[in-house]
Amino acid sequence: MFPYFSRYSTWMFILMLFFDMPFAAAQEEWSLDKNSGSIEVYTRSVPGSNIKEVRATTEIDAAPEKVFAVLLDSDKFVEFMPYIVEVRTVARDSADIWYLYQRISPPLASERDYTLRHQKIVDTQHGYYELKWEAANSHGPAARNGVVRVNTCTGAYILDSLGNGTRTRLTYQLHTDPEGSLPKWIVNFANSTSVPALLQAIANRVANPSYHR
């Protein structure tokens, strides 16, 4: 009835439970949440959090370096990114690491803000581009009255070259808690349903012939 455990494997199992080892949590699988045709959205549980992590993928008819240029042009996010009303770079550690302050105005909720530590990783030889971030509010402006400060926000944009460099697979991954009094089920619903609009906004920006960085 039960699988055979050696003395070694039994002790490893006990240690995993006792210490909550990372590779135990890594076994959590993604579940397809919605498929809007060109965009697939997946979610999965995160140990110790009531908020699910979101991952979405789509393909864009443009070279990855062109898509990446749009994602790096943060000063213009207010022109096309949903809900963003203020954004600015507040500090830099290097050409590849910087701190970005953003304030958002989501529907039916108070404004939120946060400062994120951004890092870019580029491997042009293999057509791979990544922009990842994590909350770093100590590097940004102080909290404002009437604006909810977000302290949990990690994620990434990952771009892979397709079609001999003429097409891009864009993957977006995010785990964030918007804080405040919002019920967690509403947060999970909003996080997953807002993703297609975000990826579509990026694709539209890339395809806009009048856009120049």
Short mmCIF file of C-alpha atoms in Angstrom, two decimals:
data_model
loop_
_atom_site.label_atom_id
_atom_site.label_comp_id
_atom_site.label_asym_id
_atom_site.label_seq_id
_atom_site.Cartn_x
_atom_site.Cartn_y
_atom_site.Cartn_z
CA MET A 1 0.00 0.00 0.00
CA PHE A 2 2.77 2.46 0.90
CA PRO A 3 5.97 3.03 -1.13
CA TYR A 4 9.18 1.68 0.34
CA PHE A 5 11.31 4.25 2.17
CA SER A 6 14.95 3.61 2.97
CA ARG A 7 16.35 5.01 6.20
CA TYR A 8 18.01 7.82 4.21
CA SER A 9 14.91 8.83 2.28
CA THR A 10 12.81 8.78 5.45
CA TRP A 11 15.17 11.22 7.15
CA MET A 12 15.18 13.47 4.06
CA PHE A 13 11.39 13.52 4.09
CA ILE A 14 11.37 14.53 7.77
CA LEU A 15 13.93 17.27 7.14
CA MET A 16 11.87 18.66 4.25
CA LEU A 17 8.83 18.94 6.49
CA PHE A 18 10.79 20.39 9.40
CA PHE A 19 12.77 23.01 7.53
CA ASP A 20 10.27 23.68 4.70
CA MET A 21 13.05 23.24 2.16
CA PRO A 22 12.72 25.30 -1.07
CA PHE A 23 12.77 22.30 -3.41
CA ALA A 24 9.63 20.98 -1.68
CA ALA A 25 7.76 24.16 -2.63
CA ALA A 26 9.20 24.05 -6.15
CA GLN A 27 7.00 21.06 -6.96
CA GLU A 28 3.89 23.26 -7.09
CA GLU A 29 2.46 23.03 -10.62
CA TRP A 30 0.98 25.78 -12.75
CA SER A 31 -2.73 25.53 -13.50
CA LEU A 32 -4.29 27.06 -16.62
CA ASP A 33 -6.59 29.83 -15.42
CA LYS A 34 -7.77 31.26 -18.72
CA ASN A 35 -7.03 31.16 -22.42
CA SER A 36 -7.97 34.25 -24.38
CA GLY A 37 -6.76 32.88 -27.71
CA SER A 38 -3.34 34.40 -28.12
CA ILE A 39 -2.68 34.75 -24.38
CA GLU A 40 -2.59 31.94 -21.83
CA VAL A 41 -2.75 32.74 -18.12
CA TYR A 42 -1.62 30.29 -15.43
CA THR A 43 -1.68 30.51 -11.63
CA ARG A 44 -0.15 28.57 -8.77
CA SER A 45 -0.13 28.75 -5.00
CA VAL A 46 2.80 30.29 -3.14
CA PRO A 47 3.83 28.80 0.22
CA GLY A 48 2.95 31.13 3.07
CA SER A 49 0.75 33.41 0.97
CA ASN A 50 -2.97 33.63 0.18
CA ILE A 51 -2.13 35.38 -3.09
CA LYS A 52 -1.40 33.21 -6.11
CA GLU A 53 1.49 33.71 -8.48
CA VAL A 54 0.49 34.51 -12.07
CA ARG A 55 2.25 33.56 -15.30
CA ALA A 56 1.12 34.49 -18.79
CA THR A 57 2.53 33.87 -22.24
CA THR A 58 1.93 35.29 -25.68
CA GLU A 59 3.75 35.70 -28.99
CA ILE A 60 4.51 39.02 -30.66
CA ASP A 61 5.41 39.60 -34.31
CA ALA A 62 8.59 41.53 -33.60
CA ALA A 63 12.21 40.83 -32.76
CA PRO A 64 12.87 40.37 -29.02
CA GLU A 65 15.20 43.35 -28.86
CA LYS A 66 12.38 45.57 -30.11
CA VAL A 67 9.96 44.23 -27.48
CA PHE A 68 12.63 44.58 -24.81
CA ALA A 69 13.23 48.21 -25.78
CA VAL A 70 9.57 48.95 -25.01
CA LEU A 71 9.87 47.31 -21.58
CA LEU A 72 13.01 49.31 -20.79
CA ASP A 73 11.41 52.62 -21.81
CA SER A 74 9.83 53.02 -18.38
CA ASP A 75 9.46 56.81 -18.51
CA LYS A 76 6.71 56.30 -21.09
CA PHE A 77 4.76 53.58 -19.24
CA VAL A 78 2.03 56.12 -18.39
CA GLU A 79 1.30 56.36 -22.11
CA PHE A 80 0.23 52.74 -22.56
CA MET A 81 0.55 50.56 -19.43
CA PRO A 82 -2.82 49.93 -17.71
CA TYR A 83 -3.41 51.78 -14.42
CA ILE A 84 0.05 53.41 -14.18
CA VAL A 85 -0.26 57.14 -13.44
CA GLU A 86 3.29 57.94 -12.29
CA VAL A 87 6.66 56.31 -12.90
CA ARG A 88 10.26 57.42 -12.56
CA THR A 89 13.73 56.02 -12.02
CA VAL A 90 14.91 57.06 -8.55
CA ALA A 91 18.36 55.43 -8.34
CA ARG A 92 20.83 53.21 -10.18
CA ASP A 93 23.38 50.66 -9.05
CA SER A 94 24.68 50.09 -12.58
CA ALA A 95 23.58 50.13 -16.19
CA ASP A 96 21.80 46.83 -15.57
CA ILE A 97 20.27 47.51 -12.14
CA TRP A 98 18.01 50.43 -11.27
CA TYR A 99 15.15 51.39 -8.95
CA LEU A 100 11.80 52.36 -10.41
CA TYR A 101 9.03 54.11 -8.48
CA GLN A 102 5.49 53.51 -9.74
CA ARG A 103 2.07 54.70 -8.64
CA ILE A 104 -1.01 52.95 -9.99
CA SER A 105 -4.71 53.75 -9.93
CA PRO A 106 -6.57 50.42 -10.18
CA PRO A 107 -10.34 50.36 -10.75
CA LEU A 108 -12.58 50.35 -7.66
CA ALA A 109 -9.63 50.61 -5.26
CA SER A 110 -7.33 53.19 -3.71
CA GLU A 111 -4.11 54.15 -5.41
CA ARG A 112 -1.07 51.95 -4.75
CA ASP A 113 2.63 52.67 -5.02
CA TYR A 114 5.96 50.89 -4.72
CA THR A 115 9.62 51.07 -5.66
CA LEU A 116 11.05 48.08 -7.51
CA ARG A 117 14.62 46.96 -8.01
CA HIS A 118 14.89 46.16 -11.71
CA GLN A 119 17.60 44.05 -13.29
CA LYS A 120 18.07 43.26 -16.94
CA ILE A 121 19.75 40.12 -18.27
CA VAL A 122 20.60 39.89 -21.96
CA ASP A 123 22.00 36.98 -23.97
CA THR A 124 21.87 38.16 -27.58
CA GLN A 125 23.65 35.05 -28.82
CA HIS A 126 20.70 32.90 -27.79
CA GLY A 127 17.98 35.51 -28.27
CA TYR A 128 17.17 35.66 -24.56
CA TYR A 129 16.15 38.81 -22.68
CA GLU A 130 14.91 39.10 -19.11
CA LEU A 131 13.75 42.00 -16.96
CA LYS A 132 13.12 40.97 -13.36
CA TRP A 133 12.09 42.94 -10.31
CA GLU A 134 11.46 42.82 -6.59
CA ALA A 135 10.10 45.28 -4.05
CA ALA A 136 12.72 47.73 -2.71
CA ASN A 137 10.74 50.52 -1.08
CA SER A 138 13.69 51.63 1.05
CA HIS A 139 15.29 52.96 -2.16
CA GLY A 140 12.30 55.11 -3.14
CA PRO A 141 10.04 57.90 -1.90
CA ALA A 142 8.37 57.72 1.49
CA ALA A 143 4.78 56.49 1.74
CA ARG A 144 2.09 59.04 0.87
CA ASN A 145 -1.16 59.78 2.65
CA GLY A 146 -4.07 58.19 0.79
CA VAL A 147 -1.82 55.86 -1.24
CA VAL A 148 -1.44 52.24 -0.13
CA ARG A 149 2.17 51.10 -0.03
CA VAL A 150 2.79 47.69 -1.67
CA ASN A 151 5.57 45.68 -0.05
CA THR A 152 5.22 42.37 -1.89
CA CYS A 153 5.94 42.48 -5.60
CA THR A 154 8.27 40.14 -7.48
CA GLY A 155 8.17 39.18 -11.12
CA ALA A 156 9.79 39.17 -14.52
CA TYR A 157 9.36 39.62 -18.24
CA ILE A 158 11.15 36.86 -20.16
CA LEU A 159 11.62 37.14 -23.92
CA ASP A 160 12.67 34.27 -26.17
CA SER A 161 13.50 34.59 -29.86
CA LEU A 162 11.32 32.70 -32.34
CA GLY A 163 11.28 32.45 -36.12
CA ASN A 164 14.94 33.27 -36.68
CA GLY A 165 14.68 36.37 -34.53
CA THR A 166 11.61 37.87 -36.18
CA ARG A 167 9.11 36.81 -33.51
CA THR A 168 9.09 36.83 -29.71
CA ARG A 169 7.60 34.62 -27.03
CA LEU A 170 6.84 36.93 -24.11
CA THR A 171 6.36 35.42 -20.65
CA TYR A 172 5.14 37.54 -17.76
CA GLN A 173 5.36 36.31 -14.19
CA LEU A 174 4.13 38.11 -11.07
CA HIS A 175 3.48 37.59 -7.39
CA THR A 176 2.13 40.67 -5.64
CA ASP A 177 -0.09 41.56 -2.71
CA PRO A 178 -1.77 44.95 -3.15
CA GLU A 179 -2.24 45.26 0.62
CA GLY A 180 -5.20 47.15 2.03
CA SER A 181 -8.55 45.62 2.93
CA LEU A 182 -9.28 43.89 -0.37
CA PRO A 183 -10.44 40.26 0.08
CA LYS A 184 -7.79 37.84 -1.15
CA TRP A 185 -10.16 36.10 -3.57
CA ILE A 186 -10.79 39.45 -5.26
CA VAL A 187 -7.04 40.09 -5.45
CA ASN A 188 -6.44 36.70 -7.06
CA PHE A 189 -9.25 37.30 -9.55
CA ALA A 190 -8.03 40.80 -10.41
CA ASN A 191 -4.39 39.72 -10.78
CA SER A 192 -5.21 36.99 -13.30
CA THR A 193 -7.87 38.87 -15.27
CA SER A 194 -5.79 42.04 -15.72
CA VAL A 195 -2.83 40.24 -17.30
CA PRO A 196 -4.22 39.84 -20.86
CA ALA A 197 -4.83 43.60 -21.08
CA LEU A 198 -1.26 44.25 -19.97
CA LEU A 199 0.32 41.93 -22.53
CA GLN A 200 -1.96 43.26 -25.26
CA ALA A 201 -0.92 46.81 -24.37
CA ILE A 202 2.73 45.84 -24.77
CA ALA A 203 2.06 44.15 -28.13
CA ASN A 204 0.14 47.22 -29.34
CA ARG A 205 3.00 49.49 -28.30
CA VAL A 206 5.53 47.38 -30.17
CA ALA A 207 3.35 47.43 -33.29
CA ASN A 208 2.70 51.20 -33.14
CA PRO A 209 4.59 52.70 -36.13
CA SER A 210 4.73 56.14 -34.49
CA TYR A 211 6.50 54.90 -31.37
CA HIS A 212 10.19 55.67 -31.09
CA ARG A 213 12.25 55.23 -27.97
#
